[in-house]
Every structure is written in structure tokens, then in C-alpha cells.
PDB file of C-alpha atoms in Angstrom:
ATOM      1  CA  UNK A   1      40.435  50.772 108.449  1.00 46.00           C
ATOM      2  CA  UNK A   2      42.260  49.385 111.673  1.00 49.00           C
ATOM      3  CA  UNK A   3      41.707  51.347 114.858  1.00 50.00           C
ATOM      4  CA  UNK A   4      44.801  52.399 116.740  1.00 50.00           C
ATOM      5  CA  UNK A   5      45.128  52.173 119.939  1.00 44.00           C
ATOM      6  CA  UNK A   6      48.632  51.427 121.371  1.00 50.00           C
ATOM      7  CA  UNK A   7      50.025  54.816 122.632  1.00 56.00           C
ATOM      8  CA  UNK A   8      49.056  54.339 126.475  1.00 67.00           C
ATOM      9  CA  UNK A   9      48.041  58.036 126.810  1.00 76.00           C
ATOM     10  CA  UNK A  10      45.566  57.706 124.865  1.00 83.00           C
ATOM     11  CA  UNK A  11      41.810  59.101 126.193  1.00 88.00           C
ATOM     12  CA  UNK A  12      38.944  57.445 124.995  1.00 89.00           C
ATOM     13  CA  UNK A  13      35.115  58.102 126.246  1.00 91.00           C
ATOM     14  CA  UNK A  14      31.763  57.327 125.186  1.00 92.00           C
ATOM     15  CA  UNK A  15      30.443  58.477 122.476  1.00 92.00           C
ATOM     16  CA  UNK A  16      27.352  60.013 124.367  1.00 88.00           C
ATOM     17  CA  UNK A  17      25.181  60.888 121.459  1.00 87.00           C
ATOM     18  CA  UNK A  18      25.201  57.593 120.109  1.00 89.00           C
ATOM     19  CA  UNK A  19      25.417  55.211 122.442  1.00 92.00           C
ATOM     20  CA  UNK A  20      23.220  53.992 125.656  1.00 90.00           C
ATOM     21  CA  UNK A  21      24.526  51.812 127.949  1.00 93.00           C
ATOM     22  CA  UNK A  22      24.070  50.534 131.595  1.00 94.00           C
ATOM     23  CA  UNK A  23      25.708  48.101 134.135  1.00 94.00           C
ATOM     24  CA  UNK A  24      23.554  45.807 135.790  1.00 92.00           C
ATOM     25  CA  UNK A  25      24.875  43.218 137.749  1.00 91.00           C
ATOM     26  CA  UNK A  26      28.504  42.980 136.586  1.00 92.00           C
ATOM     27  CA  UNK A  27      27.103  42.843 132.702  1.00 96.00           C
ATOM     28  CA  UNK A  28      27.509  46.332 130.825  1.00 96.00           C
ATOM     29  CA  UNK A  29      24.536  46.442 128.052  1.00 94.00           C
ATOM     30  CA  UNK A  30      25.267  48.729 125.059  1.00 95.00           C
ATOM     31  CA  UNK A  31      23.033  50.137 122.180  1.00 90.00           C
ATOM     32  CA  UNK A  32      24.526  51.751 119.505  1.00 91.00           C
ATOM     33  CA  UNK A  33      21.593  53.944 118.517  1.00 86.00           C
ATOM     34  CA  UNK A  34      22.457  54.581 115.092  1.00 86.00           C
ATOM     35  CA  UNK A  35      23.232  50.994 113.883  1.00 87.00           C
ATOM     36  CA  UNK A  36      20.734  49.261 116.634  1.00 85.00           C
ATOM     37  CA  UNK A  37      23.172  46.845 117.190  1.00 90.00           C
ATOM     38  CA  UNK A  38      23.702  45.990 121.059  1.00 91.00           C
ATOM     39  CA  UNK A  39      26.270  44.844 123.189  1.00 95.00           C
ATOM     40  CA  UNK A  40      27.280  42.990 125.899  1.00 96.00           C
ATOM     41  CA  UNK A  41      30.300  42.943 128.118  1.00 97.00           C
ATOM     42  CA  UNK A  42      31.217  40.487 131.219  1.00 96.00           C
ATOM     43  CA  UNK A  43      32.649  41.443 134.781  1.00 94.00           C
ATOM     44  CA  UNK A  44      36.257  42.603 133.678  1.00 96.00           C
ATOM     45  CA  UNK A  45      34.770  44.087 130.399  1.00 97.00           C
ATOM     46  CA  UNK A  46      31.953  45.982 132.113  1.00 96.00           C
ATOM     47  CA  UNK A  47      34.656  47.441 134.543  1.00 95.00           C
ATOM     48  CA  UNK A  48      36.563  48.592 131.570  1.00 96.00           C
ATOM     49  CA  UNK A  49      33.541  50.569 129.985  1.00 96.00           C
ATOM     50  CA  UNK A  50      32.463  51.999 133.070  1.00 93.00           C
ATOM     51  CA  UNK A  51      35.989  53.591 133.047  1.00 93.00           C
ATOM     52  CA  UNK A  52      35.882  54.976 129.720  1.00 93.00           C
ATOM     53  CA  UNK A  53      32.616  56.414 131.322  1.00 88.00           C
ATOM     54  CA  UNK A  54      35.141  58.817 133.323  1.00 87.00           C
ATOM     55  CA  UNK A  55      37.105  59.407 129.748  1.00 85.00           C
ATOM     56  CA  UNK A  56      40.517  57.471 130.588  1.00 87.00           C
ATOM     57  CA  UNK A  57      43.456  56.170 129.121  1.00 89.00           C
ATOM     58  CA  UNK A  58      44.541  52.647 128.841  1.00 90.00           C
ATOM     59  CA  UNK A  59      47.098  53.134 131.547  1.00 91.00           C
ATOM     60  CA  UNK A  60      44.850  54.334 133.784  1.00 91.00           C
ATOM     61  CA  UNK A  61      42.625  51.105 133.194  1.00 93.00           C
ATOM     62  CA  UNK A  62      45.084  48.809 133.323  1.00 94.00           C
ATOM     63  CA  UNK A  63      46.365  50.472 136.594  1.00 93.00           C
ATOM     64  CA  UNK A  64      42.461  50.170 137.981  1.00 94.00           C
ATOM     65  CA  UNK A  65      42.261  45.940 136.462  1.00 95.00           C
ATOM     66  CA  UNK A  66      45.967  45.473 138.072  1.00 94.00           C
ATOM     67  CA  UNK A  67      44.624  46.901 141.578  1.00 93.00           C
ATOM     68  CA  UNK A  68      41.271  45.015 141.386  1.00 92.00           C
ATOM     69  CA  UNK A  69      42.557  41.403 140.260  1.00 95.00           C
ATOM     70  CA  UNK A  70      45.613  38.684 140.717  1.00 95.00           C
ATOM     71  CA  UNK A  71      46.932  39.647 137.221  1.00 94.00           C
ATOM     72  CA  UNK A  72      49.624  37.570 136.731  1.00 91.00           C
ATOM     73  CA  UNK A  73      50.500  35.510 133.999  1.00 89.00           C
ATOM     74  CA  UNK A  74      47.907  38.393 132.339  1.00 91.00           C
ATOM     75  CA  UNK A  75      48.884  40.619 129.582  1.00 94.00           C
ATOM     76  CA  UNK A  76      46.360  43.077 130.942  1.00 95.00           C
ATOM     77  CA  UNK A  77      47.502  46.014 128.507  1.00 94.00           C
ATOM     78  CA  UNK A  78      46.879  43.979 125.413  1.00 94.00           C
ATOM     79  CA  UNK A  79      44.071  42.739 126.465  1.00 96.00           C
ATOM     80  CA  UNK A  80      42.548  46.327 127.412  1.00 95.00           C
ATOM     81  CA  UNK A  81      43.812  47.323 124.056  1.00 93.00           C
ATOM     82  CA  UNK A  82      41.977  44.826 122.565  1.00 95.00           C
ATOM     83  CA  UNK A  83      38.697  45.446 123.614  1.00 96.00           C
ATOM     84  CA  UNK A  84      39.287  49.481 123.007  1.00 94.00           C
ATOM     85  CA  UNK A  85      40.340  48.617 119.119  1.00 93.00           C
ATOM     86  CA  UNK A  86      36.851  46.517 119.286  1.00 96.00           C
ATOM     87  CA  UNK A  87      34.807  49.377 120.814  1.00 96.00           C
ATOM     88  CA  UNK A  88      36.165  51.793 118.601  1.00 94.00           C
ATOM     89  CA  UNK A  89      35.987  49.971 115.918  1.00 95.00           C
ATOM     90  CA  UNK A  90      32.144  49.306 116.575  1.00 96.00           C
ATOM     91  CA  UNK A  91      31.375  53.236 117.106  1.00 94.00           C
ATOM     92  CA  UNK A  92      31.051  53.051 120.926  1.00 96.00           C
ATOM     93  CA  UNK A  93      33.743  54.856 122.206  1.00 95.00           C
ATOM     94  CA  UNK A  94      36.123  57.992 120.694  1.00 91.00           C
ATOM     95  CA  UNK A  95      39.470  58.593 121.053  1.00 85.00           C
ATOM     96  CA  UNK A  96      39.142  62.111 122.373  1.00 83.00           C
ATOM     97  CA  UNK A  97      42.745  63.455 122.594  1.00 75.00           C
ATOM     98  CA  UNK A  98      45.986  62.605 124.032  1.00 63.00           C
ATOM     99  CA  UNK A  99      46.466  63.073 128.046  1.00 55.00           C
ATOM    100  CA  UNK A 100      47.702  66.378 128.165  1.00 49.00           C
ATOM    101  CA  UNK A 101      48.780  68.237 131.854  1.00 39.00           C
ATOM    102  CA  UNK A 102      46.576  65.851 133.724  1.00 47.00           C
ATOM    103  CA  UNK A 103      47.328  64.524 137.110  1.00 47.00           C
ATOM    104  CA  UNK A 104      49.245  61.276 136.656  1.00 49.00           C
ATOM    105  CA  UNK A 105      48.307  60.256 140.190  1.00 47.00           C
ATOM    106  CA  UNK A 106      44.778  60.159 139.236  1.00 50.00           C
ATOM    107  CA  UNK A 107      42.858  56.569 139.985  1.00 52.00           C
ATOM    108  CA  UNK A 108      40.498  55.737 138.289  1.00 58.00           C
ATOM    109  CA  UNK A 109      37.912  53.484 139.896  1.00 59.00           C
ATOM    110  CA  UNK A 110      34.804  51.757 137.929  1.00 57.00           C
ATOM    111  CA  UNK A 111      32.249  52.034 140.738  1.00 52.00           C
ATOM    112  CA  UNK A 112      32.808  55.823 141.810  1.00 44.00           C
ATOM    113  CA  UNK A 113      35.120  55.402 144.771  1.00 39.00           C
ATOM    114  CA  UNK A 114      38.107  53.201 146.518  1.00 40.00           C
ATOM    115  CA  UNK A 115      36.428  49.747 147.802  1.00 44.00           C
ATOM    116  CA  UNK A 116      38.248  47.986 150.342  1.00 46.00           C
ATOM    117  CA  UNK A 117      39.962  44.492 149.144  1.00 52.00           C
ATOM    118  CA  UNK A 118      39.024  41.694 151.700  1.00 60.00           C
ATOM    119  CA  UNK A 119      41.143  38.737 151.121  1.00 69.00           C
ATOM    120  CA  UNK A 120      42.401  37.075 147.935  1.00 82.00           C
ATOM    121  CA  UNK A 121      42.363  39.452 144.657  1.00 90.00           C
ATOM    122  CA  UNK A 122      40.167  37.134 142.081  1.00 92.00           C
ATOM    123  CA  UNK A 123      41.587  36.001 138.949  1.00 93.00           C
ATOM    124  CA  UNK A 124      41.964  38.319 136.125  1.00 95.00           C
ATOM    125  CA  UNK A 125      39.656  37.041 132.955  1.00 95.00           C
ATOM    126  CA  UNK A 126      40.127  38.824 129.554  1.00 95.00           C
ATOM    127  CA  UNK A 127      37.016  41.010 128.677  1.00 96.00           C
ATOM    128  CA  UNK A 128      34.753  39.225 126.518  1.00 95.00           C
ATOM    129  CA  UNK A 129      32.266  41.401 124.253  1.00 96.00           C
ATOM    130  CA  UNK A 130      29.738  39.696 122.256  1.00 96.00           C
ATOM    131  CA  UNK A 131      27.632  41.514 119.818  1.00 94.00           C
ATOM    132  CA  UNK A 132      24.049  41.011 118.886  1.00 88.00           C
ATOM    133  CA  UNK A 133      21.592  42.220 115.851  1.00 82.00           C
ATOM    134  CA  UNK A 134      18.588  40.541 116.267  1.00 75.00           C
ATOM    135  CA  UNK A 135      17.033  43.524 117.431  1.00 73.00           C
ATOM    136  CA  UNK A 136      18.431  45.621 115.365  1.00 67.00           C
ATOM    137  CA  UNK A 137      15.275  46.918 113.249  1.00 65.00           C
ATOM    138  CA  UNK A 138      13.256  47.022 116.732  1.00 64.00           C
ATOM    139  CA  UNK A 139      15.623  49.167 118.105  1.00 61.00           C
ATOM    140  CA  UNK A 140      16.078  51.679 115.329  1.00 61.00           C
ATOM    141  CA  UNK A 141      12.109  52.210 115.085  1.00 62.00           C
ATOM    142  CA  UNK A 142      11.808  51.930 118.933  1.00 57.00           C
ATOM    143  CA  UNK A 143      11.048  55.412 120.828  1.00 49.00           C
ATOM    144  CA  UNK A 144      13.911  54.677 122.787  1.00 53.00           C
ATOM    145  CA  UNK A 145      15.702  57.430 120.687  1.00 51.00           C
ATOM    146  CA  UNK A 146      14.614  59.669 123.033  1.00 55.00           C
ATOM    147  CA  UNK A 147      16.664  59.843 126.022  1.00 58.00           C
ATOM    148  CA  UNK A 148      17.704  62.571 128.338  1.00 59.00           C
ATOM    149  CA  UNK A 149      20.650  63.659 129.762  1.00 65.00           C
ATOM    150  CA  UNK A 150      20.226  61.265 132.317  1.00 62.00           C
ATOM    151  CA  UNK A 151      21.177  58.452 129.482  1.00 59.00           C
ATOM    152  CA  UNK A 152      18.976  55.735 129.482  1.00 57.00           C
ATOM    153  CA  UNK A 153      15.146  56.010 128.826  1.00 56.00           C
ATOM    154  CA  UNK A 154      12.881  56.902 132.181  1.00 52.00           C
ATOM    155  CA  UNK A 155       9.440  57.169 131.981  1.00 51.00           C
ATOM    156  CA  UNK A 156       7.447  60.332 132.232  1.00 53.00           C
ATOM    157  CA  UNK A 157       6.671  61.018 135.756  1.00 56.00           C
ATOM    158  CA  UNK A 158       2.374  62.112 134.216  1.00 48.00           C
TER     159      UNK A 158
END
């Protein structure tokens, strides 16, 4: 069964109980704790999941991508689309509800606050996500199943 995703006010987040993720570096790395199955996305793709972090709809992303990045000649919503259907599709993220009474003003930025743009926007590059199970058994036996709120696995400060 096909995901849907195409109704713009859409919200999608995490699926927090499942999933661990992290950005490092531009790269957003995924585990899907209950298949062990991990993830990667690039720049454009880790913006988009750190997004869905703050539970957003694809208008909202597209309007962050379209602020951040020369889209033209882009189909940006499609390509957002895309990767939601993919993510959904793979158990990572949830459409929660539709936007209901929220502040359509609201922008929604992948690193926390408003950076300032200095010079030329860079190109916008679709989102590529690449999926990988060769650690799939390691994972599912690994005691990284026990994370705290925090998200991903710290060690004990003893």
C-alpha cells in the first residue's frame, strides 16, 4: 500500500519511538530500530528531516528549501513529496494530522533559527536517500535499544 502524501497541509514527524537519527555534517543518519535497517540522507535531504524534526507540513518545507536555495527550474514540492512517500513508506516518519488553526506565518528553519544568506543562494539538488541492511542483525541485537529521551545513545556518566 502506496503512501499519500499530496495534500500540502499535511504534518508529518518522527516517529520517536522507533527511530534514531542524527545530523552530522550535512548527512542525516537514520536507524529504524525495529527493522535495523539505516539510512542516509544528503545536504537537501538532511535539511528536510531535520524539519520533520519540528513536525511540519510539506508547505512549510518547501517554503524553508525555496528560502535556502536558487530553486529554479526545481519542482521542489514533488520532490519533497517524494522523499516523505519514501520515509513513510520505510516507517520513519507519521503523518500526524492535518494543520489545523496553526499560524500560517510560521518558518520553519532546519538548524533552529534564521541564518543570514551571504551571496549567491546554492543550487537546489533533489534529496537523495539511500538505504542500507548490512547491519541490520547487529543493530537489532545491539544495546543501542536503549536510548533516552535525549535520542541517541550517551554513555553512562559512572
Amino acid at each position: 500500500m502506496k503512501a499519500e502524501v499530496s495534500i500540502p497541509t499535511k504534518l508529518f514527524k518522527v516517529r520517536e519511538n522507533e527511530v534514531v537519527s542524527q545530523v552530522i555534517d550535512d548527512e542525516a543518519i537514520i536507524i529504524n530500530m525495529t527493522t535495523g535497517c539505516y539510512y542516509s540522507l544528503d545536504k537537501v535531504g538532511a535539511e528536510i528531516w531535520s524539519c520533520i524534526g519540528q513536525a511540519t507540513t510539506v508547505a512549510e518545507i518547501v517554503g524553508m528549501l525555496e528560502a535556502q536555495y536558487d530553486c529554479a527550474g526545481a519542482d521542489v514540492t514533488t520532490e519533497v513529496e517524494k522523499l516523505l512517500v519514501e520515509l513513510e513508506a520505510e516507517q520513519l516518519i507519521e503523518h500526524i494530522s492535518d494543520e489545523h488553526q496553526r499560524d500560517s506565518s510560521r518558518v520553519v528553519d532546519p538548524h533552529g533559527s534564521q541564518q543570514e544568506k551571504e551571496g549567491a543562494l546554492a543550487s537546489f539538488e533533489n534529496p537523495r536517500f539511500e538505504k542500507h541492511s548490512d547491519m541490520r542483525d547487529f543493530l537489532l541485537v545491539d544495546p543501542i535499544h536503549q536510548v533516552d529521551e535525549r535520542g541517541w545513545p550517551h554513555k553512562d556518566k559512572s
